[in-house]
Coordinates of C-alpha atoms in Angstrom, one line a residue:
X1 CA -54.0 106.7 24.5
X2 CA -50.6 108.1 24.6
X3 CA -48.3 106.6 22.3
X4 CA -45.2 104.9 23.3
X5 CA -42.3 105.1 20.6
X6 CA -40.3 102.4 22.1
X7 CA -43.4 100.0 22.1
X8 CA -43.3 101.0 18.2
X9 CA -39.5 100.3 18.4
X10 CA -40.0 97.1 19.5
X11 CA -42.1 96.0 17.8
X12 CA -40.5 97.2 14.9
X13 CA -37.2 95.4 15.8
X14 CA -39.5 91.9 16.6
X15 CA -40.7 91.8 13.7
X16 CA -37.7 92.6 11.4
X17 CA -35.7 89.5 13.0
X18 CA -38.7 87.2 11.2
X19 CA -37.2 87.9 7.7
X20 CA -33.2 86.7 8.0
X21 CA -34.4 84.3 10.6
X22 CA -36.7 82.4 7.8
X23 CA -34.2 82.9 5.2
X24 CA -31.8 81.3 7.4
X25 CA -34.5 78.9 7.8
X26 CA -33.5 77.3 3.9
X27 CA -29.9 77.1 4.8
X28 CA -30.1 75.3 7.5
X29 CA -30.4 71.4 8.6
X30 CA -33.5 72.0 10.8
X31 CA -37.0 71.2 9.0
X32 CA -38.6 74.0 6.8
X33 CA -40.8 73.5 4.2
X34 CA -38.3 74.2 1.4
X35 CA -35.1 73.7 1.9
X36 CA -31.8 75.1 -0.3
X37 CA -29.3 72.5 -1.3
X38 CA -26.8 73.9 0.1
X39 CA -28.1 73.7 3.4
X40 CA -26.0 72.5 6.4
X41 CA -24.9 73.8 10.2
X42 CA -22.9 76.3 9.3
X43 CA -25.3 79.4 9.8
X44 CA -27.4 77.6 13.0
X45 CA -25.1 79.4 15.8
X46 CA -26.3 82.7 14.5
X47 CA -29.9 81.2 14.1
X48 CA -29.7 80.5 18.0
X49 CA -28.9 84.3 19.0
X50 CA -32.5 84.9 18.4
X51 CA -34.3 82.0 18.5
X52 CA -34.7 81.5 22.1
X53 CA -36.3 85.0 22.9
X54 CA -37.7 86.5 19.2
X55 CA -41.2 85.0 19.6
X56 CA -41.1 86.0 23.3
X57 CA -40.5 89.3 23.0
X58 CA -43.6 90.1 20.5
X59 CA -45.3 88.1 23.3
X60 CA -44.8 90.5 25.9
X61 CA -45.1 93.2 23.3
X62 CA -48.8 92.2 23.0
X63 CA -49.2 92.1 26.0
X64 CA -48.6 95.5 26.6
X65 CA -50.7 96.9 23.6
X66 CA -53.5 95.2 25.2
X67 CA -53.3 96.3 28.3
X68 CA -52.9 99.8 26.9
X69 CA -56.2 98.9 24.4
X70 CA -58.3 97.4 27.4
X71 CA -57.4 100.9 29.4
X72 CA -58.8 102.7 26.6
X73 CA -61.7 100.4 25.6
X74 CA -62.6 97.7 28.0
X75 CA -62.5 93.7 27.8
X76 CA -65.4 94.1 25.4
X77 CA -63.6 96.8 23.5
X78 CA -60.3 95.2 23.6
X79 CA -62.3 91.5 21.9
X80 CA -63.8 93.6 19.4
X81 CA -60.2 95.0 17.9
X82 CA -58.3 91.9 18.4
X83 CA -61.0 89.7 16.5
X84 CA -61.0 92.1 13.8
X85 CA -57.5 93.0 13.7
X86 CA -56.0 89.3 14.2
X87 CA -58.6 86.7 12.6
X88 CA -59.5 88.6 9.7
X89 CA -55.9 88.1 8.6
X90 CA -55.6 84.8 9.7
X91 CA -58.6 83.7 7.8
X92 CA -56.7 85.6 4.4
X93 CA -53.8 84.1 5.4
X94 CA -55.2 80.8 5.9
X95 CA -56.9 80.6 2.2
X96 CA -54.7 82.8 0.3
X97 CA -51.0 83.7 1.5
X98 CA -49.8 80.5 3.0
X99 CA -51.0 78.5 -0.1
X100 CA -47.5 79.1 -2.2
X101 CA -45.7 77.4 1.3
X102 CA -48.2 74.4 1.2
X103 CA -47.8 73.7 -2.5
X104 CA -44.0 74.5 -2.5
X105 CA -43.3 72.5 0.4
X106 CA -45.2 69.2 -1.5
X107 CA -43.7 70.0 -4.9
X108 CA -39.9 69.8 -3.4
X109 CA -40.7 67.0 -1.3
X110 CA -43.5 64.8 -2.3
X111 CA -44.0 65.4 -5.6
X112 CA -45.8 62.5 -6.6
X113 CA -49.0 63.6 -4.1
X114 CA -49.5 66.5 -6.4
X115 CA -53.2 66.6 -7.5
X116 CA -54.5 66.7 -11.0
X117 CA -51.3 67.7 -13.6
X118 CA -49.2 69.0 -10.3
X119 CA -49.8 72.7 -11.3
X120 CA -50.7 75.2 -8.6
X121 CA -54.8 75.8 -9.2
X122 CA -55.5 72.4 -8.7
X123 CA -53.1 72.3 -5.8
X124 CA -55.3 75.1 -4.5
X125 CA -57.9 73.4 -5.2
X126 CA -57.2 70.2 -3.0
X127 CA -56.0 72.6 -0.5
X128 CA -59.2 74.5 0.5
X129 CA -61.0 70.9 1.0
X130 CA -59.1 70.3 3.2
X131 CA -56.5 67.5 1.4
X132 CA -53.9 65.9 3.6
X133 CA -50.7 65.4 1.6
X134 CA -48.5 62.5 3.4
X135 CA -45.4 60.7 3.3
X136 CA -43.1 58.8 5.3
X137 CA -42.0 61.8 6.9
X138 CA -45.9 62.4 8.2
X139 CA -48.5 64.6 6.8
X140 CA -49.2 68.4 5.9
X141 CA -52.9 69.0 6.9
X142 CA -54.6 71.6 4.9
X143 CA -56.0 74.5 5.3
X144 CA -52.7 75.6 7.4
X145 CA -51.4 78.8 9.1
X146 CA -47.5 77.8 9.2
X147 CA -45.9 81.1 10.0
X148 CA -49.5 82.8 10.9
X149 CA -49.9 80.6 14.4
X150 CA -49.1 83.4 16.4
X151 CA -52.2 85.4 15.5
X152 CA -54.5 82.8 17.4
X153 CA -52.4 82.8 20.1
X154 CA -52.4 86.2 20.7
X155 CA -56.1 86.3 20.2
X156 CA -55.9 83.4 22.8
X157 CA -55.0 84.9 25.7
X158 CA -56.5 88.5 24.4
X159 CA -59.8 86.5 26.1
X160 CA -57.8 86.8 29.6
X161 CA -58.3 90.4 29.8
X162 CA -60.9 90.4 32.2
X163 CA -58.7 87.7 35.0
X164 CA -55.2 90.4 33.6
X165 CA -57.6 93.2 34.9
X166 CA -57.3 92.0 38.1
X167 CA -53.4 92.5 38.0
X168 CA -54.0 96.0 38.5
X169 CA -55.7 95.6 42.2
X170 CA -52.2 93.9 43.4
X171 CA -49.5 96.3 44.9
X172 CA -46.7 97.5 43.2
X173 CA -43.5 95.1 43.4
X174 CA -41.0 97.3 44.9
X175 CA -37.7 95.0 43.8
X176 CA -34.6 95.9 43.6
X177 CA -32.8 95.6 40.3
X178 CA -31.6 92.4 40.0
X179 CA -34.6 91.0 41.0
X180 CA -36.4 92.1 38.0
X181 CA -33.5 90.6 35.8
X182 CA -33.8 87.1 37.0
X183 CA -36.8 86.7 38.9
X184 CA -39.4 87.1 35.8
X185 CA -37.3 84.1 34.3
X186 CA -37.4 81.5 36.7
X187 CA -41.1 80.3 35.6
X188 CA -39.4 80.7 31.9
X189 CA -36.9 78.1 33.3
X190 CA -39.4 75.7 35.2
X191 CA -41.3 75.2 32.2
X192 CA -38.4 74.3 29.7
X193 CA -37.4 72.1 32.7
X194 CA -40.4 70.0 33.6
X195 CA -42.7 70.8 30.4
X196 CA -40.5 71.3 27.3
X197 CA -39.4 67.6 27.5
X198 CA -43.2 66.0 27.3
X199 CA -44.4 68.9 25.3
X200 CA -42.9 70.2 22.1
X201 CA -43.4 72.6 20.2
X202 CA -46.2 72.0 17.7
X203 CA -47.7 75.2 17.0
X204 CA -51.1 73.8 16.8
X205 CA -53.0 75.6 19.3
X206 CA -54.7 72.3 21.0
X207 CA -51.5 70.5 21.4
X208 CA -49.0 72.9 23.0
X209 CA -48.5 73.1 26.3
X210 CA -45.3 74.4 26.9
X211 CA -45.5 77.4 24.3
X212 CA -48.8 78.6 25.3
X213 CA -47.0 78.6 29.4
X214 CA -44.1 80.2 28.2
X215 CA -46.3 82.8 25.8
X216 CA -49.4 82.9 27.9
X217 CA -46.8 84.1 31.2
X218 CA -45.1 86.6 28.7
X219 CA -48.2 88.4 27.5
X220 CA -49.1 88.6 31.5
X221 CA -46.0 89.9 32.1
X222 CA -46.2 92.8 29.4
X223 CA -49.6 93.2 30.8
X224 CA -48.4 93.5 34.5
X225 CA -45.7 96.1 33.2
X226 CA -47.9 98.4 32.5
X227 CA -49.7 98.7 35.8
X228 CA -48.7 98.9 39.5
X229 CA -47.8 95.8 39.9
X230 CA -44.8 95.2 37.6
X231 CA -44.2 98.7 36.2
X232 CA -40.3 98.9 37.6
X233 CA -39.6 96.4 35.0
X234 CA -39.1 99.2 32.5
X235 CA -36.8 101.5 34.3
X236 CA -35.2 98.4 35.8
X237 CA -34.2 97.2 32.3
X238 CA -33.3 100.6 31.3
X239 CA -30.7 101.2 33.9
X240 CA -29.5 97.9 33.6
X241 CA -29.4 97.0 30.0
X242 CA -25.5 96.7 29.2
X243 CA -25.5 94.0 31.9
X244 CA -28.7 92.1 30.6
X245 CA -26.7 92.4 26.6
X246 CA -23.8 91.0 28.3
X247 CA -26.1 88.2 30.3
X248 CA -27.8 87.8 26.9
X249 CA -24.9 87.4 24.9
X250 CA -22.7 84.6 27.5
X251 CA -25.7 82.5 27.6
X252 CA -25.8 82.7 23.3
X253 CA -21.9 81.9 23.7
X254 CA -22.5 78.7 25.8
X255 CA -25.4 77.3 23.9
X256 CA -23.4 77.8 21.0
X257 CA -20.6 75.8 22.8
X258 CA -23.1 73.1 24.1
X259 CA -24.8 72.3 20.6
X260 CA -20.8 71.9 19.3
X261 CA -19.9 69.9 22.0
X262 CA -23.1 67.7 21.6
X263 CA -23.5 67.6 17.6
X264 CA -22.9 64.4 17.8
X265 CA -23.5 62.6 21.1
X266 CA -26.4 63.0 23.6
X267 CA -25.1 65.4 26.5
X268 CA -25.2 63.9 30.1
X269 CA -28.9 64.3 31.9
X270 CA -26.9 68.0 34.0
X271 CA -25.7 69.1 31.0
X272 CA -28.9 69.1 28.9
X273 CA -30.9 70.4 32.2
X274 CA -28.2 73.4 32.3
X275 CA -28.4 74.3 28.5
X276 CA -32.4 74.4 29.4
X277 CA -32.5 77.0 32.2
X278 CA -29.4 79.1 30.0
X279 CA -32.0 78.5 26.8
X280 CA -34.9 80.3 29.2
X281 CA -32.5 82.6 31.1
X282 CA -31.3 84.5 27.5
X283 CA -34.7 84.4 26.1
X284 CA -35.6 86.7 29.5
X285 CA -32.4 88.8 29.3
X286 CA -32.7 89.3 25.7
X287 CA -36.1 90.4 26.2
X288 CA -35.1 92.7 29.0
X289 CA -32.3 94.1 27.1
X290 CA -34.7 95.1 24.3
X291 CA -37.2 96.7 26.5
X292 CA -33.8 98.6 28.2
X293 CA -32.1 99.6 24.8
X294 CA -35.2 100.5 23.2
X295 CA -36.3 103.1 25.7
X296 CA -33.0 104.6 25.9
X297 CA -32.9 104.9 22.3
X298 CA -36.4 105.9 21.0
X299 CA -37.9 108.6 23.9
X300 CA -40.0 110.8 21.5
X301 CA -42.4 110.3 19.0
X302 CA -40.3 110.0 15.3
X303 CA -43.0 109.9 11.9
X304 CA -40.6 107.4 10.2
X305 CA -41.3 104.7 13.3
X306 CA -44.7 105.0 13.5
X307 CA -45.0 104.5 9.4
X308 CA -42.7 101.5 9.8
X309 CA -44.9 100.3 12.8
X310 CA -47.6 100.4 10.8
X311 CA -45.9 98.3 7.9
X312 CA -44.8 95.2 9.8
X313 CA -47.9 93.5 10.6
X314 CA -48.9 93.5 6.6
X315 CA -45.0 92.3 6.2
X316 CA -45.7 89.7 8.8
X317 CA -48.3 88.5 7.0
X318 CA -46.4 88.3 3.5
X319 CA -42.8 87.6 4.3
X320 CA -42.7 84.1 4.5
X321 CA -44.5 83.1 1.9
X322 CA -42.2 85.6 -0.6
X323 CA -39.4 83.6 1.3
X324 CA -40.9 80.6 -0.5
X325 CA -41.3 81.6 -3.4
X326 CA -38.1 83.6 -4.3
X327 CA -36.1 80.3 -3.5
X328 CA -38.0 78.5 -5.9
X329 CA -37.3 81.3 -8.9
X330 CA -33.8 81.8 -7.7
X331 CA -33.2 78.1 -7.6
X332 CA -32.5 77.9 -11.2
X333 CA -30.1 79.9 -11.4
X334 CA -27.4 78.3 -9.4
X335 CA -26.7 81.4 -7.4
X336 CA -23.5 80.8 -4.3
X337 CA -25.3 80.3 -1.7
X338 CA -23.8 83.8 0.3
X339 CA -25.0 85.5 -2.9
X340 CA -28.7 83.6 -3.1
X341 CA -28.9 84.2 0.8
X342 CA -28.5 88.3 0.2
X343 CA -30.5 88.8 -3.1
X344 CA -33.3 86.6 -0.5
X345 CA -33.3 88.9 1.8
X346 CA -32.9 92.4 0.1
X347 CA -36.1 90.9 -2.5
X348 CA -38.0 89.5 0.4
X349 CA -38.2 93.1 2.4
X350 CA -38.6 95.0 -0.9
X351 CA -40.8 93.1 -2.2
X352 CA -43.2 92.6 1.1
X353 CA -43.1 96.3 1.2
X354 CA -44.1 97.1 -2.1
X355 CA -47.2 94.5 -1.2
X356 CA -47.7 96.6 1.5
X357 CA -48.2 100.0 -0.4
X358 CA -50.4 98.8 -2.7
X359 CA -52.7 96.7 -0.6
X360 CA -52.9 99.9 2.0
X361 CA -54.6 101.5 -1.0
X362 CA -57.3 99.2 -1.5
X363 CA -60.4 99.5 0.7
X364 CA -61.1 96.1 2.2
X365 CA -58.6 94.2 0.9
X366 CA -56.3 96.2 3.4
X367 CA -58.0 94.7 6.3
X368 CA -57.6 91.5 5.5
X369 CA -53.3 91.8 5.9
X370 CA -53.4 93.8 8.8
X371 CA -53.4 97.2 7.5
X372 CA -55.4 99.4 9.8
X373 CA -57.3 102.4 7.4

């Protein structure tokens, strides 16, 4: 299987957005499961230039790998890895990584449903029976994957590969341009229209219509890029990817203007069906403009991006949970919040990569955070 180097790039650049994004997380007013107390609106404009597309994008990034795996190795083949390579971690996730999150998350905000004396073992403890912790704010059911959901997606829809296989008997798409940088987003639009509103997100793989049509349609389109059928998506993005930045980077500017306007008073029904197809259009543009900037950028095989391709999925794994944790030591120490919000983020990717070269030494263990031998 040839490699590509601006797959590794992207999926590189995915995954690097998941650390400021869940820092930013515990300074702003949405939900989290710690939260600073300093937290207000002031960084949630920068939040939303990534939000609507960053999950996308390592949608349609699997999507491609598996396509590229399933040439290689067949649906069977194709099962086998994914299993391996995405439960295994899940299930070590599941019982060991998110655990800090969970008990963090109770101990700042419930601390009376604390088990036992309140310390962390017997938290554990309760946690791997299976304890539901609630409040009047709902309940935390336990065992949990919190930042780890997309691994059973992606395993998900890696079950499809036989009906994606069937993508490749279809004739090419001979479109023009601009077809391929709006037409791949109109479905991305009709779902945030006529789903989004009945379906939320919940991240709880039963429950979740309208991510697993949005997700689901994105790992079919990487999939369909990389056959017949879709494959002038790529030089399509690349010649146009200083108009689909600039598309990208309007639609950020008016959300950004909507949710200001509408802080404080519900918009008019046009308005918020507007800000719904401009929330869909970026997350396609943004997409595109990574696939575009990406290729133009990394067209030949560099060592340094395919040792840092190999890192992220163990950093995936760990991030959050260091996220967690370091708020809860830095706490203490009173910290300006600009200051607290750097020393998070330079700890968090130093300390998630250290994780990552000493568990890549360990036989077994490796396997278990996503760190191929």
């Amino acid at each position: 299987m040839n490699r590509l180097p601006y797959l590794d790039a992207l999926r590189v650049f995915a995954f690097a957005l998941l650390i400021p994004y869940h820092v930013g997380m515990y300074y702003v007013s949405w939900d989290w499961h710690v939260k600073s107390p300093h937290a207000s609106a002031l960084l949630e404009p920068f939040m939303r230039l990534s939000s609507p597309w960053r999950l996308g994008l390592l949608f349609f990034v699997g999507g491609v790998a598996a396509q590229l795996l399933w040439a290689k190795r067949g649906s069977l083949g194709l099962l086998k890895d994914r299993s391996y390579r995405l439960l295994f971690p899940l299930l070590v996730g599941m019982l060991v990584v998110v655990v800090p999150q969970a008990y963090f998350e109770v101990k700042t905000q419930a601390p009376s449903l604390l088990p036992g004396d309140g310390g962390y073992l017997d938290f554990w403890a309760s946690y791997l029976r299976g304890a539901r912790f609630c409040d009047a704010d709902g309940c935390l059911t336990t065992p949990t994957w919190n930042h780890l959901w997309f691994l059973p997606y992606l395993w998900l829809y890696a079950l499809a590969a036989p009906l994606l296989a069937r993508l490749g008997r279809l004739p090419a798409l001979r479109l023009p341009d601009w077809a391929w940088c709006l037409l791949p987003a109109l479905p991305l639009v009709l779902a945030r229209w006529f789903v989004f509103p009945h379906f939320p997100s919940t991240h709880d793989l039963v429950h979740d219509h309208y991510n697993h049509l949005q997700y689901a349609y994105l790992f079919a389109l990487g999939w369909a890029s990389r056959q017949a059928l879709a494959e002038g998506l790529w030089q399509a993005a690349k010649r146009r990817r200083w108009p689909l930045l600039a598309l990208a980077l309007a639609s950020w500017a008016l959300l950004v203007a909507y949710y200001q306007t509408y802080a404080n008073v519900a918009p008019p029904t046009h308005w918020r069906m507007a800000q719904r197809a401009v929330w869909a259009l970026m997350a396609w543009w943004a997409i595109a403009a990574a696939c575009g900037w990406m290729q133009h950028w990394f067209n030949r095989d560099l060592a340094w991006l395919r040792a840092a391709s190999s890192a992220v999925f163990c950093l995936y794994v760990l991030h959050q949970s260091v996220i967690v944790v370091l708020t809860q030591a830095l706490a203490p120490l009173a910290l300006p919040w600009g200051l607290e919000a750097l020393l998070l983020l330079v700890l968090t990717f130093a300390l998630s990569l250290l994780g990552y070269q000493v568990l890549r030494r360990v036989p077994w263990v490796r396997q278990g955070f996503g760190i191929r031998a």
